[in-house]
PDB file of C-alpha atoms in Angstrom:
ATOM      1  CA  MET A  12     -73.951 -51.645 -18.051  1.00 55.00           C
ATOM      2  CA  LYS A  13     -75.682 -51.705 -21.410  1.00 52.00           C
ATOM      3  CA  HIS A  14     -75.882 -47.894 -21.445  1.00 56.00           C
ATOM      4  CA  ARG A  15     -72.185 -47.655 -20.660  1.00 58.00           C
ATOM      5  CA  ARG A  16     -71.326 -49.919 -23.605  1.00 59.00           C
ATOM      6  CA  ILE A  17     -73.520 -47.828 -25.914  1.00 58.00           C
ATOM      7  CA  ALA A  18     -71.923 -44.616 -24.636  1.00 57.00           C
ATOM      8  CA  SER A  19     -68.451 -46.080 -25.108  1.00 63.00           C
ATOM      9  CA  CYS A  20     -69.348 -47.177 -28.620  1.00 64.00           C
ATOM     10  CA  TRP A  21     -70.618 -43.710 -29.506  1.00 64.00           C
ATOM     11  CA  THR A  22     -67.498 -42.124 -28.011  1.00 67.00           C
ATOM     12  CA  PHE A  23     -65.300 -44.460 -30.030  1.00 59.00           C
ATOM     13  CA  CYS A  24     -67.196 -43.721 -33.249  1.00 65.00           C
ATOM     14  CA  LEU A  25     -67.206 -39.985 -32.600  1.00 70.00           C
ATOM     15  CA  PHE A  26     -63.463 -40.036 -31.999  1.00 61.00           C
ATOM     16  CA  TRP A  27     -62.770 -41.697 -35.342  1.00 64.00           C
ATOM     17  CA  ILE A  28     -65.234 -39.477 -37.192  1.00 68.00           C
ATOM     18  CA  ILE A  29     -63.464 -36.392 -35.840  1.00 65.00           C
ATOM     19  CA  ALA A  30     -60.041 -37.901 -36.539  1.00 53.00           C
ATOM     20  CA  PHE A  31     -61.077 -38.751 -40.098  1.00 55.00           C
ATOM     21  CA  GLY A  32     -62.468 -35.242 -40.581  1.00 54.00           C
ATOM     22  CA  VAL A  33     -59.228 -33.670 -39.391  1.00 47.00           C
ATOM     23  CA  LEU A  34     -57.239 -35.951 -41.685  1.00 45.00           C
ATOM     24  CA  ILE A  35     -59.390 -35.062 -44.672  1.00 46.00           C
ATOM     25  CA  PHE A  36     -59.039 -31.380 -43.873  1.00 45.00           C
ATOM     26  CA  ARG A  37     -55.267 -31.602 -43.579  1.00 42.00           C
ATOM     27  CA  LEU A  38     -55.006 -33.530 -46.834  1.00 44.00           C
ATOM     28  CA  GLY A  39     -56.973 -30.869 -48.633  1.00 46.00           C
ATOM     29  CA  TYR A  40     -59.400 -33.525 -49.826  1.00 41.00           C
ATOM     30  CA  ASP A  41     -61.917 -32.094 -52.251  1.00 46.00           C
ATOM     31  CA  VAL A  42     -65.030 -34.257 -52.643  1.00 44.00           C
ATOM     32  CA  LYS A  43     -66.302 -32.370 -55.673  1.00 46.00           C
ATOM     33  CA  THR A  44     -63.114 -33.076 -57.598  1.00 47.00           C
ATOM     34  CA  TRP A  45     -63.084 -36.726 -56.605  1.00 42.00           C
ATOM     35  CA  LEU A  46     -66.719 -37.306 -57.554  1.00 41.00           C
ATOM     36  CA  PHE A  47     -67.094 -35.094 -60.598  1.00 41.00           C
ATOM     37  CA  GLY A  48     -63.540 -34.535 -61.805  1.00 47.00           C
ATOM     38  CA  SER A  49     -63.850 -30.786 -62.139  1.00 49.00           C
ATOM     39  CA  SER A  50     -63.096 -28.211 -59.525  1.00 59.00           C
ATOM     40  CA  VAL A  51     -61.684 -24.801 -58.830  1.00 67.00           C
ATOM     41  CA  ILE A  52     -60.103 -24.690 -55.385  1.00 73.00           C
ATOM     42  CA  VAL A  53     -58.782 -21.719 -53.457  1.00 74.00           C
ATOM     43  CA  ARG A  54     -55.657 -22.409 -51.420  1.00 72.00           C
ATOM     44  CA  ARG A  55     -54.988 -19.913 -48.654  1.00 63.00           C
ATOM     45  CA  THR A  56     -51.321 -20.048 -47.790  1.00 61.00           C
ATOM     46  CA  LEU A  57     -49.636 -19.213 -44.525  1.00 55.00           C
ATOM     47  CA  GLY A  58     -45.995 -18.232 -44.664  1.00 61.00           C
ATOM     48  CA  GLU A  59     -45.808 -19.078 -48.377  1.00 65.00           C
ATOM     49  CA  PRO A  60     -45.371 -16.678 -51.314  1.00 75.00           C
ATOM     50  CA  TYR A  61     -48.897 -16.607 -52.760  1.00 89.00           C
ATOM     51  CA  ASP A  62     -52.493 -17.579 -52.286  1.00 90.00           C
ATOM     52  CA  TYR A  63     -53.558 -19.420 -55.396  1.00 91.00           C
ATOM     53  CA  LEU A  64     -56.342 -20.931 -57.411  1.00 90.00           C
ATOM     54  CA  ILE A  65     -55.938 -24.517 -58.592  1.00 88.00           C
ATOM     55  CA  VAL A  66     -58.063 -25.769 -61.461  1.00 86.00           C
ATOM     56  CA  PHE A  67     -58.752 -29.342 -62.506  1.00 81.00           C
ATOM     57  CA  PRO A  68     -60.242 -30.087 -65.947  1.00 72.00           C
ATOM     58  CA  THR A  69     -63.584 -31.787 -66.425  1.00 68.00           C
ATOM     59  CA  GLY A  70     -63.265 -35.553 -66.345  1.00 67.00           C
ATOM     60  CA  TYR A  71     -60.057 -35.560 -64.329  1.00 68.00           C
ATOM     61  CA  HIS A  72     -60.298 -38.594 -62.065  1.00 68.00           C
ATOM     62  CA  ASP A  73     -56.909 -40.279 -62.384  1.00 69.00           C
ATOM     63  CA  PHE A  74     -54.724 -38.849 -59.657  1.00 68.00           C
ATOM     64  CA  THR A  75     -52.061 -41.563 -59.907  1.00 74.00           C
ATOM     65  CA  LYS A  76     -50.243 -40.329 -63.018  1.00 80.00           C
ATOM     66  CA  PRO A  77     -48.150 -37.141 -62.998  1.00 86.00           C
ATOM     67  CA  LYS A  78     -49.975 -34.336 -64.809  1.00 88.00           C
ATOM     68  CA  PRO A  79     -48.640 -31.363 -66.756  1.00 94.00           C
ATOM     69  CA  LEU A  80     -48.733 -28.107 -64.814  1.00 95.00           C
ATOM     70  CA  LEU A  81     -49.724 -24.768 -66.331  1.00 97.00           C
ATOM     71  CA  VAL A  82     -48.866 -21.714 -64.218  1.00 97.00           C
ATOM     72  CA  TYR A  83     -50.744 -18.516 -65.083  1.00 97.00           C
ATOM     73  CA  LEU A  84     -49.440 -15.104 -63.973  1.00 98.00           C
ATOM     74  CA  HIS A  85     -52.194 -12.488 -63.888  1.00 97.00           C
ATOM     75  CA  ASP A  86     -52.060  -8.864 -65.012  1.00 97.00           C
ATOM     76  CA  ALA A  87     -51.836  -5.634 -62.998  1.00 97.00           C
ATOM     77  CA  GLY A  88     -55.611  -5.271 -62.846  1.00 95.00           C
ATOM     78  CA  ASP A  89     -55.865  -8.214 -60.433  1.00 94.00           C
ATOM     79  CA  VAL A  90     -53.095  -7.162 -58.040  1.00 94.00           C
ATOM     80  CA  ALA A  91     -54.105  -7.325 -54.361  1.00 90.00           C
ATOM     81  CA  LYS A  92     -57.588  -8.634 -55.171  1.00 91.00           C
ATOM     82  CA  ASP A  93     -59.347 -11.711 -53.822  1.00 89.00           C
ATOM     83  CA  VAL A  94     -57.746 -14.740 -55.450  1.00 89.00           C
ATOM     84  CA  ARG A  95     -61.186 -15.981 -56.512  1.00 89.00           C
ATOM     85  CA  ILE A  96     -61.364 -13.261 -59.168  1.00 90.00           C
ATOM     86  CA  LEU A  97     -58.891 -15.337 -61.177  1.00 90.00           C
ATOM     87  CA  ASP A  98     -61.660 -17.840 -61.771  1.00 88.00           C
ATOM     88  CA  THR A  99     -63.269 -15.308 -64.123  1.00 88.00           C
ATOM     89  CA  ASN A 100     -60.349 -14.384 -66.367  1.00 87.00           C
ATOM     90  CA  SER A 101     -57.682 -17.087 -66.417  1.00 89.00           C
ATOM     91  CA  PRO A 102     -56.996 -19.451 -69.368  1.00 91.00           C
ATOM     92  CA  HIS A 103     -59.513 -22.175 -68.486  1.00 85.00           C
ATOM     93  CA  VAL A 104     -62.374 -19.651 -68.607  1.00 87.00           C
ATOM     94  CA  PHE A 105     -61.839 -18.859 -72.285  1.00 87.00           C
ATOM     95  CA  LEU A 106     -61.927 -22.502 -73.320  1.00 80.00           C
ATOM     96  CA  GLY A 107     -65.543 -22.610 -72.264  1.00 71.00           C
ATOM     97  CA  GLU A 108     -67.450 -24.176 -69.409  1.00 56.00           C
ATOM     98  CA  THR A 109     -66.823 -27.718 -70.597  1.00 57.00           C
ATOM     99  CA  ILE A 110     -63.116 -28.517 -70.666  1.00 63.00           C
ATOM    100  CA  SER A 111     -62.245 -32.085 -71.560  1.00 63.00           C
ATOM    101  CA  VAL A 112     -59.070 -33.763 -70.365  1.00 60.00           C
ATOM    102  CA  LYS A 113     -58.198 -34.369 -74.008  1.00 65.00           C
ATOM    103  CA  ASP A 114     -58.238 -30.657 -74.831  1.00 71.00           C
ATOM    104  CA  PHE A 115     -56.952 -29.388 -71.496  1.00 81.00           C
ATOM    105  CA  PRO A 116     -55.148 -32.092 -69.490  1.00 87.00           C
ATOM    106  CA  PHE A 117     -53.319 -29.595 -67.285  1.00 91.00           C
ATOM    107  CA  VAL A 118     -53.578 -28.980 -63.616  1.00 90.00           C
ATOM    108  CA  MET A 119     -53.591 -25.184 -63.740  1.00 92.00           C
ATOM    109  CA  VAL A 120     -52.406 -22.965 -60.934  1.00 94.00           C
ATOM    110  CA  CYS A 121     -53.041 -19.213 -60.728  1.00 95.00           C
ATOM    111  CA  PRO A 122     -51.058 -17.490 -57.962  1.00 95.00           C
ATOM    112  CA  SER A 123     -52.259 -14.103 -56.730  1.00 94.00           C
ATOM    113  CA  THR A 124     -49.714 -11.395 -55.961  1.00 94.00           C
ATOM    114  CA  PRO A 125     -50.469  -8.568 -53.499  1.00 92.00           C
ATOM    115  CA  VAL A 126     -47.863  -6.262 -55.060  1.00 93.00           C
ATOM    116  CA  HIS A 127     -47.199  -4.992 -58.559  1.00 95.00           C
ATOM    117  CA  GLY A 128     -44.846  -7.124 -60.603  1.00 96.00           C
ATOM    118  CA  TRP A 129     -43.788 -10.766 -60.456  1.00 97.00           C
ATOM    119  CA  ASP A 130     -40.639 -11.527 -58.496  1.00 96.00           C
ATOM    120  CA  SER A 131     -38.767 -14.419 -60.108  1.00 97.00           C
ATOM    121  CA  LYS A 132     -37.427 -15.860 -56.867  1.00 96.00           C
ATOM    122  CA  ARG A 133     -40.855 -15.820 -55.212  1.00 95.00           C
ATOM    123  CA  VAL A 134     -42.457 -17.493 -58.225  1.00 96.00           C
ATOM    124  CA  ILE A 135     -39.859 -20.267 -58.194  1.00 96.00           C
ATOM    125  CA  THR A 136     -40.176 -20.689 -54.425  1.00 93.00           C
ATOM    126  CA  PHE A 137     -43.919 -21.042 -54.921  1.00 93.00           C
ATOM    127  CA  LEU A 138     -43.378 -23.578 -57.712  1.00 93.00           C
ATOM    128  CA  ASP A 139     -40.929 -25.602 -55.605  1.00 91.00           C
ATOM    129  CA  GLN A 140     -43.394 -25.740 -52.723  1.00 87.00           C
ATOM    130  CA  LEU A 141     -46.188 -26.777 -55.056  1.00 86.00           C
ATOM    131  CA  LEU A 142     -44.181 -29.612 -56.605  1.00 88.00           C
ATOM    132  CA  ALA A 143     -42.944 -30.816 -53.221  1.00 84.00           C
ATOM    133  CA  ASP A 144     -46.317 -30.716 -51.471  1.00 75.00           C
ATOM    134  CA  HIS A 145     -47.521 -34.307 -51.207  1.00 60.00           C
ATOM    135  CA  ARG A 146     -50.529 -33.627 -48.992  1.00 58.00           C
ATOM    136  CA  PHE A 147     -52.886 -33.558 -51.951  1.00 58.00           C
ATOM    137  CA  ARG A 148     -54.001 -36.313 -54.283  1.00 61.00           C
ATOM    138  CA  TYR A 149     -52.777 -34.808 -57.517  1.00 71.00           C
ATOM    139  CA  ARG A 150     -49.291 -35.453 -58.840  1.00 81.00           C
ATOM    140  CA  LEU A 151     -47.438 -32.947 -60.996  1.00 88.00           C
ATOM    141  CA  ASP A 152     -44.808 -33.688 -63.623  1.00 92.00           C
ATOM    142  CA  PRO A 153     -41.727 -31.458 -63.057  1.00 93.00           C
ATOM    143  CA  ASP A 154     -40.667 -32.066 -66.665  1.00 96.00           C
ATOM    144  CA  ARG A 155     -43.919 -30.623 -68.006  1.00 97.00           C
ATOM    145  CA  VAL A 156     -44.223 -27.270 -66.260  1.00 97.00           C
ATOM    146  CA  TYR A 157     -45.442 -24.438 -68.492  1.00 98.00           C
ATOM    147  CA  LEU A 158     -45.586 -20.717 -67.787  1.00 98.00           C
ATOM    148  CA  THR A 159     -47.914 -18.124 -69.287  1.00 98.00           C
ATOM    149  CA  GLY A 160     -49.310 -14.730 -68.377  1.00 98.00           C
ATOM    150  CA  LEU A 161     -50.970 -11.567 -69.651  1.00 98.00           C
ATOM    151  CA  SER A 162     -49.568  -8.013 -69.600  1.00 98.00           C
ATOM    152  CA  MET A 163     -47.793  -7.760 -66.220  1.00 98.00           C
ATOM    153  CA  GLY A 164     -47.968 -11.540 -66.284  1.00 98.00           C
ATOM    154  CA  GLY A 165     -46.473 -11.530 -69.785  1.00 98.00           C
ATOM    155  CA  PHE A 166     -43.525  -9.494 -68.533  1.00 98.00           C
ATOM    156  CA  GLY A 167     -43.336 -11.880 -65.578  1.00 98.00           C
ATOM    157  CA  THR A 168     -43.326 -14.895 -67.879  1.00 98.00           C
ATOM    158  CA  PHE A 169     -40.338 -13.575 -69.821  1.00 98.00           C
ATOM    159  CA  SER A 170     -38.536 -12.464 -66.649  1.00 98.00           C
ATOM    160  CA  VAL A 171     -39.010 -15.642 -64.607  1.00 98.00           C
ATOM    161  CA  ALA A 172     -38.063 -17.856 -67.550  1.00 98.00           C
ATOM    162  CA  CYS A 173     -34.934 -15.775 -68.218  1.00 98.00           C
ATOM    163  CA  ASP A 174     -33.870 -16.088 -64.584  1.00 98.00           C
ATOM    164  CA  TYR A 175     -34.759 -19.802 -64.300  1.00 98.00           C
ATOM    165  CA  PRO A 176     -34.747 -21.235 -67.849  1.00 97.00           C
ATOM    166  CA  ASP A 177     -34.168 -24.796 -66.689  1.00 96.00           C
ATOM    167  CA  ARG A 178     -37.501 -24.915 -64.841  1.00 97.00           C
ATOM    168  CA  PHE A 179     -39.911 -24.706 -67.762  1.00 98.00           C
ATOM    169  CA  ALA A 180     -40.701 -26.962 -70.703  1.00 98.00           C
ATOM    170  CA  ALA A 181     -42.191 -24.023 -72.660  1.00 98.00           C
ATOM    171  CA  ILE A 182     -43.587 -20.527 -72.112  1.00 98.00           C
ATOM    172  CA  ALA A 183     -46.328 -18.389 -73.675  1.00 98.00           C
ATOM    173  CA  PRO A 184     -46.163 -14.668 -72.784  1.00 98.00           C
ATOM    174  CA  LEU A 185     -49.096 -12.451 -73.842  1.00 98.00           C
ATOM    175  CA  ALA A 186     -48.993  -8.656 -74.337  1.00 98.00           C
ATOM    176  CA  GLY A 187     -45.883  -8.323 -72.210  1.00 98.00           C
ATOM    177  CA  GLY A 188     -42.236  -7.912 -73.021  1.00 97.00           C
ATOM    178  CA  GLY A 189     -38.726  -8.984 -72.207  1.00 97.00           C
ATOM    179  CA  ASP A 190     -35.193  -7.668 -71.960  1.00 97.00           C
ATOM    180  CA  PRO A 191     -33.427  -8.292 -75.303  1.00 97.00           C
ATOM    181  CA  GLU A 192     -30.091  -8.370 -73.468  1.00 97.00           C
ATOM    182  CA  LYS A 193     -31.298 -11.525 -71.719  1.00 97.00           C
ATOM    183  CA  ALA A 194     -32.536 -13.212 -74.906  1.00 97.00           C
ATOM    184  CA  GLU A 195     -29.716 -15.745 -74.789  1.00 97.00           C
ATOM    185  CA  CYS A 196     -31.140 -17.138 -71.545  1.00 97.00           C
ATOM    186  CA  LEU A 197     -34.213 -18.383 -73.418  1.00 97.00           C
ATOM    187  CA  LEU A 198     -32.434 -20.293 -76.185  1.00 94.00           C
ATOM    188  CA  CYS A 199     -33.286 -23.557 -74.437  1.00 93.00           C
ATOM    189  CA  VAL A 200     -36.888 -22.565 -73.635  1.00 97.00           C
ATOM    190  CA  PRO A 201     -39.496 -23.025 -76.404  1.00 97.00           C
ATOM    191  CA  THR A 202     -41.371 -19.730 -76.587  1.00 98.00           C
ATOM    192  CA  TRP A 203     -44.612 -18.712 -78.285  1.00 98.00           C
ATOM    193  CA  ALA A 204     -45.352 -15.031 -77.736  1.00 98.00           C
ATOM    194  CA  PHE A 205     -48.481 -13.029 -78.594  1.00 98.00           C
ATOM    195  CA  HIS A 206     -49.089  -9.290 -78.935  1.00 98.00           C
ATOM    196  CA  ASP A 207     -51.557  -7.010 -80.695  1.00 98.00           C
ATOM    197  CA  GLU A 208     -49.880  -4.635 -83.133  1.00 98.00           C
ATOM    198  CA  GLY A 209     -52.082  -1.746 -82.023  1.00 97.00           C
ATOM    199  CA  ASP A 210     -51.783  -2.319 -78.267  1.00 98.00           C
ATOM    200  CA  GLN A 211     -52.226   1.069 -76.552  1.00 97.00           C
ATOM    201  CA  VAL A 212     -51.259  -0.158 -73.065  1.00 98.00           C
ATOM    202  CA  VAL A 213     -48.055  -2.123 -73.624  1.00 98.00           C
ATOM    203  CA  ALA A 214     -46.146  -1.263 -76.802  1.00 98.00           C
ATOM    204  CA  TYR A 215     -45.960  -4.003 -79.420  1.00 98.00           C
ATOM    205  CA  GLU A 216     -42.204  -3.465 -79.573  1.00 98.00           C
ATOM    206  CA  CYS A 217     -41.821  -4.753 -76.014  1.00 98.00           C
ATOM    207  CA  THR A 218     -42.430  -8.229 -77.382  1.00 98.00           C
ATOM    208  CA  SER A 219     -41.243  -7.856 -80.971  1.00 98.00           C
ATOM    209  CA  LYS A 220     -37.767  -6.649 -79.964  1.00 98.00           C
ATOM    210  CA  MET A 221     -37.356  -9.548 -77.539  1.00 98.00           C
ATOM    211  CA  ILE A 222     -38.391 -12.065 -80.180  1.00 98.00           C
ATOM    212  CA  ALA A 223     -36.106 -10.443 -82.760  1.00 97.00           C
ATOM    213  CA  ALA A 224     -33.180 -10.728 -80.347  1.00 97.00           C
ATOM    214  CA  MET A 225     -33.940 -14.414 -79.762  1.00 97.00           C
ATOM    215  CA  LYS A 226     -34.148 -15.124 -83.486  1.00 96.00           C
ATOM    216  CA  ALA A 227     -30.914 -13.218 -84.113  1.00 97.00           C
ATOM    217  CA  LEU A 228     -29.201 -15.655 -81.755  1.00 96.00           C
ATOM    218  CA  GLY A 229     -30.457 -18.561 -83.835  1.00 94.00           C
ATOM    219  CA  ASP A 230     -33.388 -19.586 -81.648  1.00 88.00           C
ATOM    220  CA  ARG A 231     -35.457 -22.054 -83.675  1.00 86.00           C
ATOM    221  CA  GLU A 232     -37.966 -22.787 -80.930  1.00 89.00           C
ATOM    222  CA  VAL A 233     -39.481 -19.308 -80.847  1.00 96.00           C
ATOM    223  CA  GLN A 234     -42.765 -18.260 -82.428  1.00 97.00           C
ATOM    224  CA  PHE A 235     -44.447 -14.875 -82.495  1.00 98.00           C
ATOM    225  CA  THR A 236     -48.101 -14.300 -83.330  1.00 98.00           C
ATOM    226  CA  THR A 237     -49.171 -10.744 -84.129  1.00 98.00           C
ATOM    227  CA  LEU A 238     -52.837  -9.983 -83.520  1.00 98.00           C
ATOM    228  CA  HIS A 239     -54.791  -7.132 -85.100  1.00 97.00           C
ATOM    229  CA  ASP A 240     -57.698  -5.001 -83.865  1.00 97.00           C
ATOM    230  CA  VAL A 241     -58.021  -6.873 -80.561  1.00 97.00           C
ATOM    231  CA  GLY A 242     -56.408  -4.352 -78.253  1.00 97.00           C
ATOM    232  CA  HIS A 243     -54.439  -5.007 -75.115  1.00 98.00           C
ATOM    233  CA  ASN A 244     -56.535  -7.814 -73.640  1.00 96.00           C
ATOM    234  CA  ILE A 245     -55.736 -10.605 -76.069  1.00 98.00           C
ATOM    235  CA  ALA A 246     -56.410 -13.315 -73.502  1.00 97.00           C
ATOM    236  CA  PRO A 247     -59.857 -14.372 -74.831  1.00 95.00           C
ATOM    237  CA  PRO A 248     -58.810 -15.279 -78.408  1.00 95.00           C
ATOM    238  CA  VAL A 249     -55.376 -16.650 -77.473  1.00 96.00           C
ATOM    239  CA  TYR A 250     -56.434 -18.799 -74.542  1.00 94.00           C
ATOM    240  CA  ALA A 251     -59.529 -20.037 -76.388  1.00 92.00           C
ATOM    241  CA  ASP A 252     -57.387 -21.685 -79.061  1.00 92.00           C
ATOM    242  CA  PRO A 253     -56.687 -25.384 -78.315  1.00 89.00           C
ATOM    243  CA  ARG A 254     -53.616 -25.215 -80.552  1.00 92.00           C
ATOM    244  CA  LEU A 255     -51.737 -23.295 -77.870  1.00 95.00           C
ATOM    245  CA  TYR A 256     -52.206 -26.091 -75.348  1.00 94.00           C
ATOM    246  CA  GLN A 257     -51.249 -28.758 -77.861  1.00 94.00           C
ATOM    247  CA  TRP A 258     -48.092 -26.792 -78.669  1.00 96.00           C
ATOM    248  CA  LEU A 259     -47.218 -26.628 -74.980  1.00 97.00           C
ATOM    249  CA  LEU A 260     -47.738 -30.369 -74.584  1.00 95.00           C
ATOM    250  CA  ASP A 261     -45.476 -31.038 -77.556  1.00 96.00           C
ATOM    251  CA  HIS A 262     -42.595 -29.870 -75.370  1.00 96.00           C
ATOM    252  CA  LYS A 263     -41.051 -31.636 -72.434  1.00 95.00           C
ATOM    253  CA  LYS A 264     -38.020 -30.539 -70.437  1.00 87.00           C
ATOM    254  CA  SER A 265     -34.856 -32.240 -71.615  1.00 76.00           C
ATOM    255  CA  HIS A 266     -32.251 -33.646 -69.234  1.00 68.00           C
ATOM    256  CA  ASP A 267     -29.468 -33.772 -71.822  1.00 60.00           C
TER     257      ASP A 267
END
């Protein structure tokens, strides 16, 4: 009788241990993030637009308050590669190994595309799913969603924001370009663009003409920084500058 009670007790405990484990798995619970406040997590999606990397800054423990979201669109060199490669060349890397919440309070998401180019509708579908997914502990602020990207991702940043200008509080395209005929679409989207004047991969004019068109329409929320002698990959100096992130945070989507 005693052995039966012990066996029943063990069965009961095992059941709840398994049930708890399944629950934790389904919630996407990440112990490292909870304990240490810093983590890079790979999300493998099924039936969704993109696999993606999600990055939490060092010291991030408060999951109760909505956080700003920074979406990074990668360049053509990372197309159809393992999503984990984005942990070596996305914005958080260039800020250094120690990223404080004060300097980088964003939850950053880096989707990985298997095809060349960023499709606006797919990016927005991905963003909608991310904002609506309540399985995870983190909360995202839909009024503080920022978009940035390099090269192909810079083109994607301009394109997605032109097609869905009401979805972003601000954008920062790097070494990309936009369609000047769509410049009017960005009049309500604060924009800070970057390009090296001697870029041999993507012509400097791809960005400068877009910015000129925006300014000609009276856009006062547009900035353009010209770099020199850096080349095409301007990600390291641009993303290493804390002023970019402060500028992004100075903007919040208006509901007027």
